[in-house]
Coordinates of C-alpha atoms in Angstrom, one line a residue:
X1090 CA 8.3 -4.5 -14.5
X1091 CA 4.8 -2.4 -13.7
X1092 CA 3.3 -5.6 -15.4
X1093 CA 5.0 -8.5 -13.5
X1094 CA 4.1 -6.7 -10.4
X1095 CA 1.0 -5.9 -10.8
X1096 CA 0.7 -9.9 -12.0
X1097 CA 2.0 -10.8 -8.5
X1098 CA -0.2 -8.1 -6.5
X1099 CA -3.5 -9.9 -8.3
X1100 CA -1.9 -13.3 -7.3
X1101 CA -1.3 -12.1 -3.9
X1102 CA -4.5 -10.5 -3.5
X1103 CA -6.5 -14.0 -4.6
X1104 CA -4.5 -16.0 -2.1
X1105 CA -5.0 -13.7 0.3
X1106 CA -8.8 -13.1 -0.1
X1107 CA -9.1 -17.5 -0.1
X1108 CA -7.4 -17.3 3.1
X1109 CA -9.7 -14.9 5.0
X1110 CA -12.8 -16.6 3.4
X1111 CA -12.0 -19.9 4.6
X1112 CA -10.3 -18.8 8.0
X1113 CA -13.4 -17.1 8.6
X1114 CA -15.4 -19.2 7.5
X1115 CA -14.2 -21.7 9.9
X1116 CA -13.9 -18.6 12.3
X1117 CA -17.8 -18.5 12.1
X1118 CA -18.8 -21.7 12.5
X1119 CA -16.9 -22.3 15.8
X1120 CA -18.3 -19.0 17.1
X1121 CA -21.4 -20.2 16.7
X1122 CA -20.6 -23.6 19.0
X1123 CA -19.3 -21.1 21.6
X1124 CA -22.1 -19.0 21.4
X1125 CA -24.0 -21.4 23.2
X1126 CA -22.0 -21.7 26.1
X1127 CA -21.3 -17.8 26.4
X1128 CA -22.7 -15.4 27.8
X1129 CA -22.3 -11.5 26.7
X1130 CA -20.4 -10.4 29.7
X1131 CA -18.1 -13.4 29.1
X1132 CA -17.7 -12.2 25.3
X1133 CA -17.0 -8.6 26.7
X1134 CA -13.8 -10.2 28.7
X1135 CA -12.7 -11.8 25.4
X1136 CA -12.8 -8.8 24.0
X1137 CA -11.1 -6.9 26.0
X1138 CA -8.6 -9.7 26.3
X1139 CA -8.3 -9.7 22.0
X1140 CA -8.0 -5.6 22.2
X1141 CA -5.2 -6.1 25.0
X1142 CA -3.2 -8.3 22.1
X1143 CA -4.1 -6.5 18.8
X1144 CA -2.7 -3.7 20.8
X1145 CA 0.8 -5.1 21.5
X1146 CA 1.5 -6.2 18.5
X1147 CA 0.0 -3.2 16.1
X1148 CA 2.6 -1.1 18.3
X1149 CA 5.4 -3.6 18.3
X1150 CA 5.6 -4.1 14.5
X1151 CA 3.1 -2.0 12.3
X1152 CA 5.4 0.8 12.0
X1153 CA 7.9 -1.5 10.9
X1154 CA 5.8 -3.6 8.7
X1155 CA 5.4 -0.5 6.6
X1156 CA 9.0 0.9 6.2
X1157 CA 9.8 -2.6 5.4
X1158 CA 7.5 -2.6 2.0
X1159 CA 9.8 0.0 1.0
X1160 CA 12.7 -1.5 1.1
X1161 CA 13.8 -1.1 -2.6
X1162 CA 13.6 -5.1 -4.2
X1163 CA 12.2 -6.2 -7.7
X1164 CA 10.4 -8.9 -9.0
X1165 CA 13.1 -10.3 -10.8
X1166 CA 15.1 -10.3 -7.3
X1167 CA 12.2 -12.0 -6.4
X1168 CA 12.4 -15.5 -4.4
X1169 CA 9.1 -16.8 -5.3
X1170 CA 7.1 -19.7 -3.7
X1171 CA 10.2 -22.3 -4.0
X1172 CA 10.4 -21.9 -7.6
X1173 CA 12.9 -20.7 -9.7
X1174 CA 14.9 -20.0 -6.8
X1175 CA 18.2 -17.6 -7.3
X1176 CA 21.1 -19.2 -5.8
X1177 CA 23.2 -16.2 -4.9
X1178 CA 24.9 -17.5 -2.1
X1179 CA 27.4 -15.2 -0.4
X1180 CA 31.3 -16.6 -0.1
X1181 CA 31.6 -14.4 3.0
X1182 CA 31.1 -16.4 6.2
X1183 CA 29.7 -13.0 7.9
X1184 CA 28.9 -10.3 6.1
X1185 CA 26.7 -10.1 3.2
X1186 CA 26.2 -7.6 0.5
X1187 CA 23.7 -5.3 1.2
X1188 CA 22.9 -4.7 -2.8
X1189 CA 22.6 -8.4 -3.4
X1190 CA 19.1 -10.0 -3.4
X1191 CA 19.9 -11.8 -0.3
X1192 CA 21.6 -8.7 1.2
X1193 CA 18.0 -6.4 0.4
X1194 CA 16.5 -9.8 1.7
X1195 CA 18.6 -9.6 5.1
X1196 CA 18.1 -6.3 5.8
X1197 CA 14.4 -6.1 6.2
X1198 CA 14.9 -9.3 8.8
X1199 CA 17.4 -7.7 10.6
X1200 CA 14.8 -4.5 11.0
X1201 CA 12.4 -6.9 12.0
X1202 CA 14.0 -8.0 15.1
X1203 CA 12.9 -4.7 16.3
X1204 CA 9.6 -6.0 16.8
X1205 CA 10.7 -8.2 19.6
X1206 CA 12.4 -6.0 21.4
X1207 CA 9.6 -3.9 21.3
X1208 CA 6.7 -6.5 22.1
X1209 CA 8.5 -8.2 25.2
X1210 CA 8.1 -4.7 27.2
X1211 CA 5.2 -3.7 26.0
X1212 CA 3.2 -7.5 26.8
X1213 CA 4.4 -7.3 30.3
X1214 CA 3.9 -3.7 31.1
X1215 CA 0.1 -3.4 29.3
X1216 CA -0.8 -7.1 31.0
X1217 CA 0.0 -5.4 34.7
X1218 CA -1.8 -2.0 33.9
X1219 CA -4.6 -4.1 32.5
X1220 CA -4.9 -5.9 36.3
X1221 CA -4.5 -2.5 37.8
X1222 CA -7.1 -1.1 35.9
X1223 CA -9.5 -3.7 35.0
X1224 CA -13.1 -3.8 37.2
X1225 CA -13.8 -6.1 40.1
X1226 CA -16.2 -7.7 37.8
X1227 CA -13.6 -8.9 35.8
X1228 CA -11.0 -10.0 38.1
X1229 CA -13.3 -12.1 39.9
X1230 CA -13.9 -13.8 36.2
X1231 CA -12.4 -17.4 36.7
X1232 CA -8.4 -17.6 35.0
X1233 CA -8.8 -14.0 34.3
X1234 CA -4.6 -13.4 35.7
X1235 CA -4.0 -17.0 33.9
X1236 CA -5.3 -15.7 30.8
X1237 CA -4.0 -12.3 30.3
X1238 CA -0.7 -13.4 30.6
X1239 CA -1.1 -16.3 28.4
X1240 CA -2.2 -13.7 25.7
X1241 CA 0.7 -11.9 26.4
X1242 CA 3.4 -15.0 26.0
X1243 CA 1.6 -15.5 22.6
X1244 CA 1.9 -12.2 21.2
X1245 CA 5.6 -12.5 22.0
X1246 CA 6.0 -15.8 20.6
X1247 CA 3.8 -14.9 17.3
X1248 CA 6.6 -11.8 16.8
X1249 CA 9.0 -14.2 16.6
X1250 CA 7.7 -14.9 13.5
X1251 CA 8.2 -11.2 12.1
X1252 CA 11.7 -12.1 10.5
X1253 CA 10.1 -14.8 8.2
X1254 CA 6.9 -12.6 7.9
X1255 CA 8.9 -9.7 6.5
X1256 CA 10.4 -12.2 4.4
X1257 CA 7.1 -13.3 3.0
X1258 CA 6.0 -9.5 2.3
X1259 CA 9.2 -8.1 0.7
X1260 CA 9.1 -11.2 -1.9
X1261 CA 5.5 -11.6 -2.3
X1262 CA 5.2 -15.2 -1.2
X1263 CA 1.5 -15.0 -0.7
X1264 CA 0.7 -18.2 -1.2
X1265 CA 3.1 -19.3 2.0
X1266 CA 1.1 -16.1 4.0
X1267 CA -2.0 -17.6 3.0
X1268 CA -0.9 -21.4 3.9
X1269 CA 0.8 -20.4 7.6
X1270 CA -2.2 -18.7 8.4
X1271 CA -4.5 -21.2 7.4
X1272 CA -2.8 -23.3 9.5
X1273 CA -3.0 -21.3 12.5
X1274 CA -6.4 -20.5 12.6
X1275 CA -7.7 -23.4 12.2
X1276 CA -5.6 -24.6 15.1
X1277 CA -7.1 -21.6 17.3
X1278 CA -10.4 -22.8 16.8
X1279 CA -10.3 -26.3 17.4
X1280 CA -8.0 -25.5 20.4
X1281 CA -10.8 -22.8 21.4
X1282 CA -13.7 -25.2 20.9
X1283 CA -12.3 -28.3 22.3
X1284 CA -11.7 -26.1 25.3
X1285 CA -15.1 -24.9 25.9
X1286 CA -17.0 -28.0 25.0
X1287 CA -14.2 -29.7 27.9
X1288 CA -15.3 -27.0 30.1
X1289 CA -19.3 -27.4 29.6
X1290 CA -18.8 -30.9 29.9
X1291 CA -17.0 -31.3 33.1
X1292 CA -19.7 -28.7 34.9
X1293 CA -16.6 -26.0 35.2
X1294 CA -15.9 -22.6 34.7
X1295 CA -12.8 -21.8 32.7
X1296 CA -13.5 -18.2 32.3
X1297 CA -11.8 -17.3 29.0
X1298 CA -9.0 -19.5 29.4
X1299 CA -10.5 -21.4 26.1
X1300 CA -9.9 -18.0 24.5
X1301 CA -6.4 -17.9 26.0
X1302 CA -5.7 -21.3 25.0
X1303 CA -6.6 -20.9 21.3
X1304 CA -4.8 -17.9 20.9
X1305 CA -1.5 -19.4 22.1
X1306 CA -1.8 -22.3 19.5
X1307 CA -2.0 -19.9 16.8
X1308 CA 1.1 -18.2 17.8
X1309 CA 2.9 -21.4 18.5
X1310 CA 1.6 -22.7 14.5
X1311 CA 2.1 -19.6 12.8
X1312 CA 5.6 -18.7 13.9
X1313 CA 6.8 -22.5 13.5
X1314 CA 5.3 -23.3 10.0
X1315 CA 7.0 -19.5 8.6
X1316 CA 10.5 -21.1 10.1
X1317 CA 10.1 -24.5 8.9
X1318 CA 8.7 -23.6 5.4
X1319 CA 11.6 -20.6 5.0
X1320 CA 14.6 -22.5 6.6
X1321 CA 15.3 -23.8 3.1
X1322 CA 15.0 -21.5 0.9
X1323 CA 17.1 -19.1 3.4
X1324 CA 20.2 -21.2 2.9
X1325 CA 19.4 -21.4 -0.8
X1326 CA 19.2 -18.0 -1.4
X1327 CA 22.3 -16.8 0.8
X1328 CA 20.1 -14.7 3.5
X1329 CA 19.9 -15.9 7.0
X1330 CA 16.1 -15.6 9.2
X1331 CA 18.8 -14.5 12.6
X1332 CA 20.8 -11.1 12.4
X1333 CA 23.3 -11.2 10.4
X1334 CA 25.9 -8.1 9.4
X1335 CA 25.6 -5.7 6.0
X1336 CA 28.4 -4.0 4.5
X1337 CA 28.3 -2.6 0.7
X1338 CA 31.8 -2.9 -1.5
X1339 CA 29.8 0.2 -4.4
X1340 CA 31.6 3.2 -3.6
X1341 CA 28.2 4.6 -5.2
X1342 CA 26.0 2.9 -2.3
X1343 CA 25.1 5.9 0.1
X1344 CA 23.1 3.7 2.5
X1345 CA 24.6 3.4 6.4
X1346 CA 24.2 0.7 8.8
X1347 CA 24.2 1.1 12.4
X1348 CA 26.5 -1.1 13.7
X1349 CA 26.6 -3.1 10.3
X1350 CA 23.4 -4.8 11.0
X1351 CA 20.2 -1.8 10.9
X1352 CA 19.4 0.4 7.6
X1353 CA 20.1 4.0 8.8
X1354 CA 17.0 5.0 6.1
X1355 CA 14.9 2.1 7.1
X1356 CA 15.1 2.7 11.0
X1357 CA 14.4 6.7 10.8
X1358 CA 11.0 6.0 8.6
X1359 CA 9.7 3.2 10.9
X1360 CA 10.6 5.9 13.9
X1361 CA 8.7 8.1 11.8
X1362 CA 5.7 6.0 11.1
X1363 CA 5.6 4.5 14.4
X1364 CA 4.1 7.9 15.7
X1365 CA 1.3 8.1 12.7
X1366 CA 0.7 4.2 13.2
X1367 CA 0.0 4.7 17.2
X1368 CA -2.6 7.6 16.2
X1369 CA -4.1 5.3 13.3
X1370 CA -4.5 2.3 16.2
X1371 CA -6.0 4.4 18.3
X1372 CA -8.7 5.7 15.9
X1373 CA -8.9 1.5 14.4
X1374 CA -9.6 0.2 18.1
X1375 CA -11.1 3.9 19.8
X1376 CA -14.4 2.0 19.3
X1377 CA -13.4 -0.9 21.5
X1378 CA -11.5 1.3 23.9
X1379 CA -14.5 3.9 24.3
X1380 CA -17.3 1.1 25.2
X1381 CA -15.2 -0.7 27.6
X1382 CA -14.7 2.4 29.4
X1383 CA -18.1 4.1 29.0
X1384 CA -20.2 0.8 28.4
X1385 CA -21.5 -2.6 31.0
X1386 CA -19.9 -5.3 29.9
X1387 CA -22.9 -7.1 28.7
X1388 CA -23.3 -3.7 26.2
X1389 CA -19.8 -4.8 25.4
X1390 CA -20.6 -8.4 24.3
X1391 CA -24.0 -7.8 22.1
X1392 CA -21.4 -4.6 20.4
X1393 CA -18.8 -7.5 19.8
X1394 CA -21.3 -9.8 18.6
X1395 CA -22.1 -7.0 16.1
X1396 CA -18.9 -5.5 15.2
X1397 CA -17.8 -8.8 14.6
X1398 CA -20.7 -10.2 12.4
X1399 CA -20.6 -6.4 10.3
X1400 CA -16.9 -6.8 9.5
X1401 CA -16.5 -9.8 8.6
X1402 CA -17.0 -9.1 4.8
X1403 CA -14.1 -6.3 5.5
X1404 CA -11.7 -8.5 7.1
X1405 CA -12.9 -11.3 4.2
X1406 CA -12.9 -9.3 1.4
X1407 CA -11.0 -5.4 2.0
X1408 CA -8.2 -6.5 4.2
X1409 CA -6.7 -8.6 1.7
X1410 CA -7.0 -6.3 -1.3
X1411 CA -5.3 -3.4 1.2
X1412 CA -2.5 -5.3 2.2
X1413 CA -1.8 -6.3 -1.0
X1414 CA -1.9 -3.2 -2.7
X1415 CA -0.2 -1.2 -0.2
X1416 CA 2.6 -3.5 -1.0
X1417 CA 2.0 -3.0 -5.0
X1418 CA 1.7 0.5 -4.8
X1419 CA 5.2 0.6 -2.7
X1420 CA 7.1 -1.0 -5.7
X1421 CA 5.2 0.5 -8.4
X1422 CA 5.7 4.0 -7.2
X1423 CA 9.5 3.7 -5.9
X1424 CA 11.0 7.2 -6.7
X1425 CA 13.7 7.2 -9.4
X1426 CA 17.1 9.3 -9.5
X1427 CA 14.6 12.5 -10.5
X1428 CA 13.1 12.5 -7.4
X1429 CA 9.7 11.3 -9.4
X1430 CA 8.2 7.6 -9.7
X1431 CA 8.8 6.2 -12.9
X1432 CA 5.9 7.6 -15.7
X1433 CA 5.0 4.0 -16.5
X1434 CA 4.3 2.7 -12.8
X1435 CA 2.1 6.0 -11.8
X1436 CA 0.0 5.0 -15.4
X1437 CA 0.0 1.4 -13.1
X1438 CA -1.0 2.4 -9.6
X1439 CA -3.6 5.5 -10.6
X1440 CA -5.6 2.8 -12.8
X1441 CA -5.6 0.3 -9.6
X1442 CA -6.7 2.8 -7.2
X1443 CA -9.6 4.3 -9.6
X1444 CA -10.6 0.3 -10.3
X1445 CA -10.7 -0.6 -6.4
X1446 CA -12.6 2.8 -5.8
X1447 CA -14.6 2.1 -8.5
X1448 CA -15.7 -1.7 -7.1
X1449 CA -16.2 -0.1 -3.3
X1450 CA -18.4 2.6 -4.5
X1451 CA -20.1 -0.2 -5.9
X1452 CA -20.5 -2.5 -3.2
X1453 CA -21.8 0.6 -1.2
X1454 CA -25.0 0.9 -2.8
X1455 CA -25.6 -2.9 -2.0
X1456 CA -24.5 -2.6 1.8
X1457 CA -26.5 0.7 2.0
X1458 CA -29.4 -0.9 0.7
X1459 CA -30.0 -4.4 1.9
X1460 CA -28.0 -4.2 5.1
X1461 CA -29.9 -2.4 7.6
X1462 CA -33.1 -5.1 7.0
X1463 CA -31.4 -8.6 6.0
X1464 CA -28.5 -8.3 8.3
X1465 CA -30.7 -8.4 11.7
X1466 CA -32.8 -11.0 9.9
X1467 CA -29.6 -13.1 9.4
X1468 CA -28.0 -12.4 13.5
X1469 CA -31.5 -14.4 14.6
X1470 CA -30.1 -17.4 11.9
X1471 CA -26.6 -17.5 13.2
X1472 CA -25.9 -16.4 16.8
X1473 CA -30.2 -17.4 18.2
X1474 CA -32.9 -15.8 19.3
X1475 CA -31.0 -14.8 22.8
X1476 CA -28.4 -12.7 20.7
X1477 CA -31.1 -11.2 18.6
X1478 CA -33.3 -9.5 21.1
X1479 CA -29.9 -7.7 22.2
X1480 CA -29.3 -4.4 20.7
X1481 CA -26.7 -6.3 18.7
X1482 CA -29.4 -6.5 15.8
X1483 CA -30.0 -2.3 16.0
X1484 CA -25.9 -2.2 16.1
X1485 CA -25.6 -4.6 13.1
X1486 CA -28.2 -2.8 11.1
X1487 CA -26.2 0.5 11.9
X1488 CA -23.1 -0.7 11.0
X1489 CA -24.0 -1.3 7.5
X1490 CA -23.6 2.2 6.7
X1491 CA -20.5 2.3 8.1
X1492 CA -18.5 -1.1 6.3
X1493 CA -18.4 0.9 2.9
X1494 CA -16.2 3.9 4.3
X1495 CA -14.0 1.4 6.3
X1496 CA -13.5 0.4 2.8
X1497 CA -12.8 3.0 1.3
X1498 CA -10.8 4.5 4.2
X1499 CA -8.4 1.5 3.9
X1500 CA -7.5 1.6 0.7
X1501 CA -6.6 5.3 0.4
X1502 CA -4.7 5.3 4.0
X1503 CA -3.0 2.4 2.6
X1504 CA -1.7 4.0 -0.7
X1505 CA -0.4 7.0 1.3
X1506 CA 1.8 5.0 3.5
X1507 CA 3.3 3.8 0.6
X1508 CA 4.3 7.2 -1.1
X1509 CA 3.8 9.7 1.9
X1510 CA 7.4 11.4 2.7
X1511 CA 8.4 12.0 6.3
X1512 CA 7.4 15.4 6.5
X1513 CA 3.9 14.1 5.1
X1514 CA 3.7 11.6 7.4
X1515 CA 4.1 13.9 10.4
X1516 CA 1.4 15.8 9.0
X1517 CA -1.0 13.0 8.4
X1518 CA -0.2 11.9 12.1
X1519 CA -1.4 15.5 13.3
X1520 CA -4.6 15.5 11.5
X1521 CA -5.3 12.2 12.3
X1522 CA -5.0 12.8 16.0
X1523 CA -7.2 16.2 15.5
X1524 CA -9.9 13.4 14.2
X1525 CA -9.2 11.1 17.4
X1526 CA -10.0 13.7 19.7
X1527 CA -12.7 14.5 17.9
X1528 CA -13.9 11.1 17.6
X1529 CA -13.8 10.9 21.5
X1530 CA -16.0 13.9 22.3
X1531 CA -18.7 12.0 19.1
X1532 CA -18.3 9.3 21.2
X1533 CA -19.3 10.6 24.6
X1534 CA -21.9 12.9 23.2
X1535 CA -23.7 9.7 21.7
X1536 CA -23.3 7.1 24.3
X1537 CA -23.8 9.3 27.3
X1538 CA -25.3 12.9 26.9
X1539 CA -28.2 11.4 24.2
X1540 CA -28.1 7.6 25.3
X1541 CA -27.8 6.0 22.0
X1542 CA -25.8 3.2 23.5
X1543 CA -23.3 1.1 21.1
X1544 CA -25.0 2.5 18.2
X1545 CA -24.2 5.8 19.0
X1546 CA -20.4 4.6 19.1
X1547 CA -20.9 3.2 14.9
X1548 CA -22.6 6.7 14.1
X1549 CA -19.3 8.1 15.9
X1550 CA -17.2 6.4 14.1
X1551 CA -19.1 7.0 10.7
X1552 CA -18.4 10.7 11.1
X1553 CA -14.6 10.2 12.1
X1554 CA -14.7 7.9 8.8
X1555 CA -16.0 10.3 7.0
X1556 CA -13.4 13.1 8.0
X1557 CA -10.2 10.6 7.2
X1558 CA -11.4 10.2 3.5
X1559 CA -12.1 13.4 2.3
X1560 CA -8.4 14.2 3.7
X1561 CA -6.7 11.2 2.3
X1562 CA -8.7 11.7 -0.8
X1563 CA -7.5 15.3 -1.2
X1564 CA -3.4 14.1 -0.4
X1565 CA -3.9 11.6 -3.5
X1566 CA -5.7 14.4 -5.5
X1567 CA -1.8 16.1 -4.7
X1568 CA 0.2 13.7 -5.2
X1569 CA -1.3 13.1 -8.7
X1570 CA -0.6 16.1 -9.2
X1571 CA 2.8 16.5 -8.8
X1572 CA 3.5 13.0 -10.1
X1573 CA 1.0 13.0 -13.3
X1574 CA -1.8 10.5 -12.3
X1575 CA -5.0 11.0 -11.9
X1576 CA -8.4 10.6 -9.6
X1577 CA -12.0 12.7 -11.2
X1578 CA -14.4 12.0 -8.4
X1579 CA -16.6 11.1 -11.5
X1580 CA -14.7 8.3 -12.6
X1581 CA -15.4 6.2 -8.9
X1582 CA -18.8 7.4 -8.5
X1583 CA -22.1 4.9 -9.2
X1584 CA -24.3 5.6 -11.7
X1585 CA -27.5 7.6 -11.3
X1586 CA -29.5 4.2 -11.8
X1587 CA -27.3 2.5 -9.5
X1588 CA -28.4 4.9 -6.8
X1589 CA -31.7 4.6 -7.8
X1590 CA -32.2 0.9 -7.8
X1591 CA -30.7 0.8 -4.3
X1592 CA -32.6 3.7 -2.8
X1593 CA -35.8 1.8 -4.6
X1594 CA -34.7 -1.7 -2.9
X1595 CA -34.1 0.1 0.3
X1596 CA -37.7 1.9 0.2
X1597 CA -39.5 -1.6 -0.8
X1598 CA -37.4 -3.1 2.2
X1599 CA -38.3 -0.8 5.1
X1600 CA -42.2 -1.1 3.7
X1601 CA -41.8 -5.1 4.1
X1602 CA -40.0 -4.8 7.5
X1603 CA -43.3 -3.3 8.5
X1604 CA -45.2 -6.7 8.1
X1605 CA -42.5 -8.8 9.2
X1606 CA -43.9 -12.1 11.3
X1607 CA -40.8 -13.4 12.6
X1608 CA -41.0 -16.4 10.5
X1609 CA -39.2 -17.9 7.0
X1610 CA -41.6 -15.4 5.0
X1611 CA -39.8 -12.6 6.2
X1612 CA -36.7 -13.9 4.0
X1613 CA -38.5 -14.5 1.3
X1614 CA -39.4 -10.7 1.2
X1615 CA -35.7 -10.4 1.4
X1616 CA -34.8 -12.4 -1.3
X1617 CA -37.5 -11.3 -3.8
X1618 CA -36.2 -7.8 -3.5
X1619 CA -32.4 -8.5 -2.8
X1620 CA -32.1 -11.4 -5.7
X1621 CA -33.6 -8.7 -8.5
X1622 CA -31.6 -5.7 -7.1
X1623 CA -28.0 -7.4 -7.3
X1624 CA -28.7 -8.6 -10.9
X1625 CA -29.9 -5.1 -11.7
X1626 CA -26.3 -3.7 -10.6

């Protein structure tokens, strides 16, 4: 079993990882058409517009998105992508099962209705405090009021798609993640585009509305390609993507269901987690909620120029690999009638952990490195010479040292929501909040008592980084343990000639950024120290 799923968590992981590549890739190149019609204040709306959105729907269903992967299923209950499909369709016109593949399968849609309930409220109530609060600046921005509630109507219509999303996750249907989202984007960006170009064109000024627009045709394609692509295998398979009731004929089975239709277990974690996923939000997005209080907007738009460039390899590249083994490490560590995972499937999960640890530790050296000197060289390529006389080339240099412990933050978070108990859970939300406040007072230190601007904001959330690892690293240390894996510090670390070579390259770097003309030489410094290095590792 530790073998099939692991086959299926490398699958996932490769679907996943084409997906953000190309969706960003595409991503990228229509930023860079509506880079030339924006200007940074402009780009600081838009952000605060995309912070206003990730923010209603992280509350409204990443709390249940977790509990969900926990939700006890194996890969031989598996639907898979359309294949092989296991026709165990209930005789029982309303109830189902709840042991049953489709019964499991209906249960973590019926818990996903609670992201709707939640999102409606929360859309309507954050969009008027958002109005309320926002500066005169802003509201005078043209479609401002259109916009926000546009982005509002398309989170709620993009959690309409939770049902089918859960039943993606819980199965492992990567490839029909990878597929709906594909889709979506690339309908965001030609709706975006087309929008602006319009708007250049015709002499007016649509505000953000082409950022409104975009957004709303990615809900609209995401949430009707999940239904249209899951409608058959639902009434294949027996399960149904509406509510639909649970009751269990084992006198053995000691799960309740409220009112027949929510798992009593299922509903007291995500209550549970919603508390520690709130703290995490605010610690993901304290970056974007500290410079839009304490920063101009134009500050705001060369920071979300940078922010944007420095994580793309982490949304490309780290997202995908987290998601996917959060989900692996879920089902591999499942706790057994003992109270303790099963022997073979902690052998599993503490080899995938040191592996991926192992690869980031890796990739470190290279960002540490290279970073700070090619990455400001390569803002001036993409975004133009405006953009890179902002401080969003200082930021983006900055932020190099800080991708490599989002990595590694993500990956060990991610593995302790998958095994953490209640109890632990509570605990992890405390610390973390601890860290929050403490990122706060780094925050306002940097940007306003010493004046380091947006950069002071990345070294702020380097040290918060920095404090979240060494705890998560020292749970894992634990929970090995107690559970017989394993994690040696020595086992992730580079080599001493790794190190070397990159503190070398970065030495022979900041010498040649000394010279630098502004012209094509200055990358082919770059690449005759950058090519060699790589190889090297």
């Amino acid at each position: 079993m530790a073998q099939s799923l692991l086959s299926s968590s490398a699958q996932g992981a490769k679907y996943l990882i084409l997906l953000q590549v190309g969706s960003r890739a595409l991503t990228f190149a229509v930023n860079q058409v509506l880079l030339r019609y924006l200007s940074p204040e402009l780009l600081g709306i838009s952000t605060q517009l995309e912070l206003y959105s990730i923010t209603v729907l992280y509350f409204a269903r990443e709390s249940l998105r977790v509990a969900l992967q926990r939700q006890s299923g194996s890969s031989e209950d598996a639907i898979g992508d359309g294949a092989n499909i296991k026709r165990t369709r209930q005789h029982l016109n309303r109830y189902l099962e709840a042991e049953s593949p489709a019964g499991r399968t209906q249960t973590v849609v019926n818990m996903a209705y609670f992201s709707i309930f939640l999102g409606i409220p929360l859309a309507f109530g954050l969009a008027n405090w958002y109005l309320k609060s926002a500066s005169r600046i802003v509201l005078s921005s043209p479609g401002i009021h259109q916009s926000i509630y546009i982005y509002g109507l398309a989170a709620i219509l993009e959690l309409f798609s939770e049902p089918a999303f859960a039943v993606v996750q819980q199965n492992m249907l990567y490839k029909t993640r990878a597929t709906a989202e594909t889709i979506a984007t690339v309908s965001r960006c030609l709706v975006t585009c087309a929008m602006a170009v319009r708007a250049s064109k015709t002499e007016e000024d649509w505000g953000v509305l082409p950022f409104a627009g975009g957004q709303m045709s990615y809900a609209i394609a995401l949430t009707v390609y999940y239904y249209l692509s899951l409608s058959t295998i639902s009434r294949s398979v027996g399960f149904s993507l509406y509510p639909r009731s649970l009751f269990s004929s084992s006198s053995t089975h000691t799960i309740t269901y409220h009112l027949t239709y929510v798992s009593s277990p299922l509903l007291t974690l995500a209550t549970s987690l919603f508390i520690q996923c709130a703290i995490k939000h605010i610690l993901t997005q304290g970056d974007s909620l500290l410079i839009a209080s304490l920063a101009s907007l134009a500050d705001q738009g060369a920071y979300a120029l940078a922010s944007n460039y420095g994580g793309l390899s982490a949304r490309m590249l780290f997202q995908p690999i987290e998601e996917s083994s959060r989900n692996l490490f879920a089902k591999l560590l499942t706790v057994r009638s003992n109270s303790k995972p099963d022997t073979q499937g902690v052998e599993a999960a503490s080899e995938v952990l040191r592996d991926i640890l192992r690869l980031y530790m890796l990739l470190s050296v290279v960002a540490a490195a290279l970073g700070p000197t090619v990455a400001p060289l390569l803002l001036k390529i993409v975004a133009g010479e405006r953009w890179a006389k902002t401080s969003a080339a200082d930021v983006l240099a900055t932020y190099c040292y800080y991708i490599p412990l989002l990595a590694i933050n993500g990956i060990t978070e991610a593995f302790i929501s998958s095994v953490a108990t209640n109890a632990q859970l509570y605990t992890q939300s405390m610390v973390m909040f601890a860290f929050s406040l403490g990122f706060a007072g780094a925050g306002f230190v940097f940007l306003r008592v010493l004046g380091w601007g947006a950069q002071g904001l990345v070294w702020a959330n380097v040290v918060n980084m920095l404090l979240r690892i060494i705890w998560s690293l020292g749970f894992i240390r634990q929970f090995w343990k107690v559970n017989g894996g394993s994690l040696k510090t020595r086992e992730v670390l580079p080599t001493a000639g790794s190190i070397a070579s990159g503190a070398g390259a970065a030495a022979v770097l900041i010498a040649f950024k000394r010279s630098f003309q502004g012209g094509f030489g200055d990358y082919i410094k770059c690449a005759a120290v950058a090519g060699p290095f790589v190889l090297l590792l």
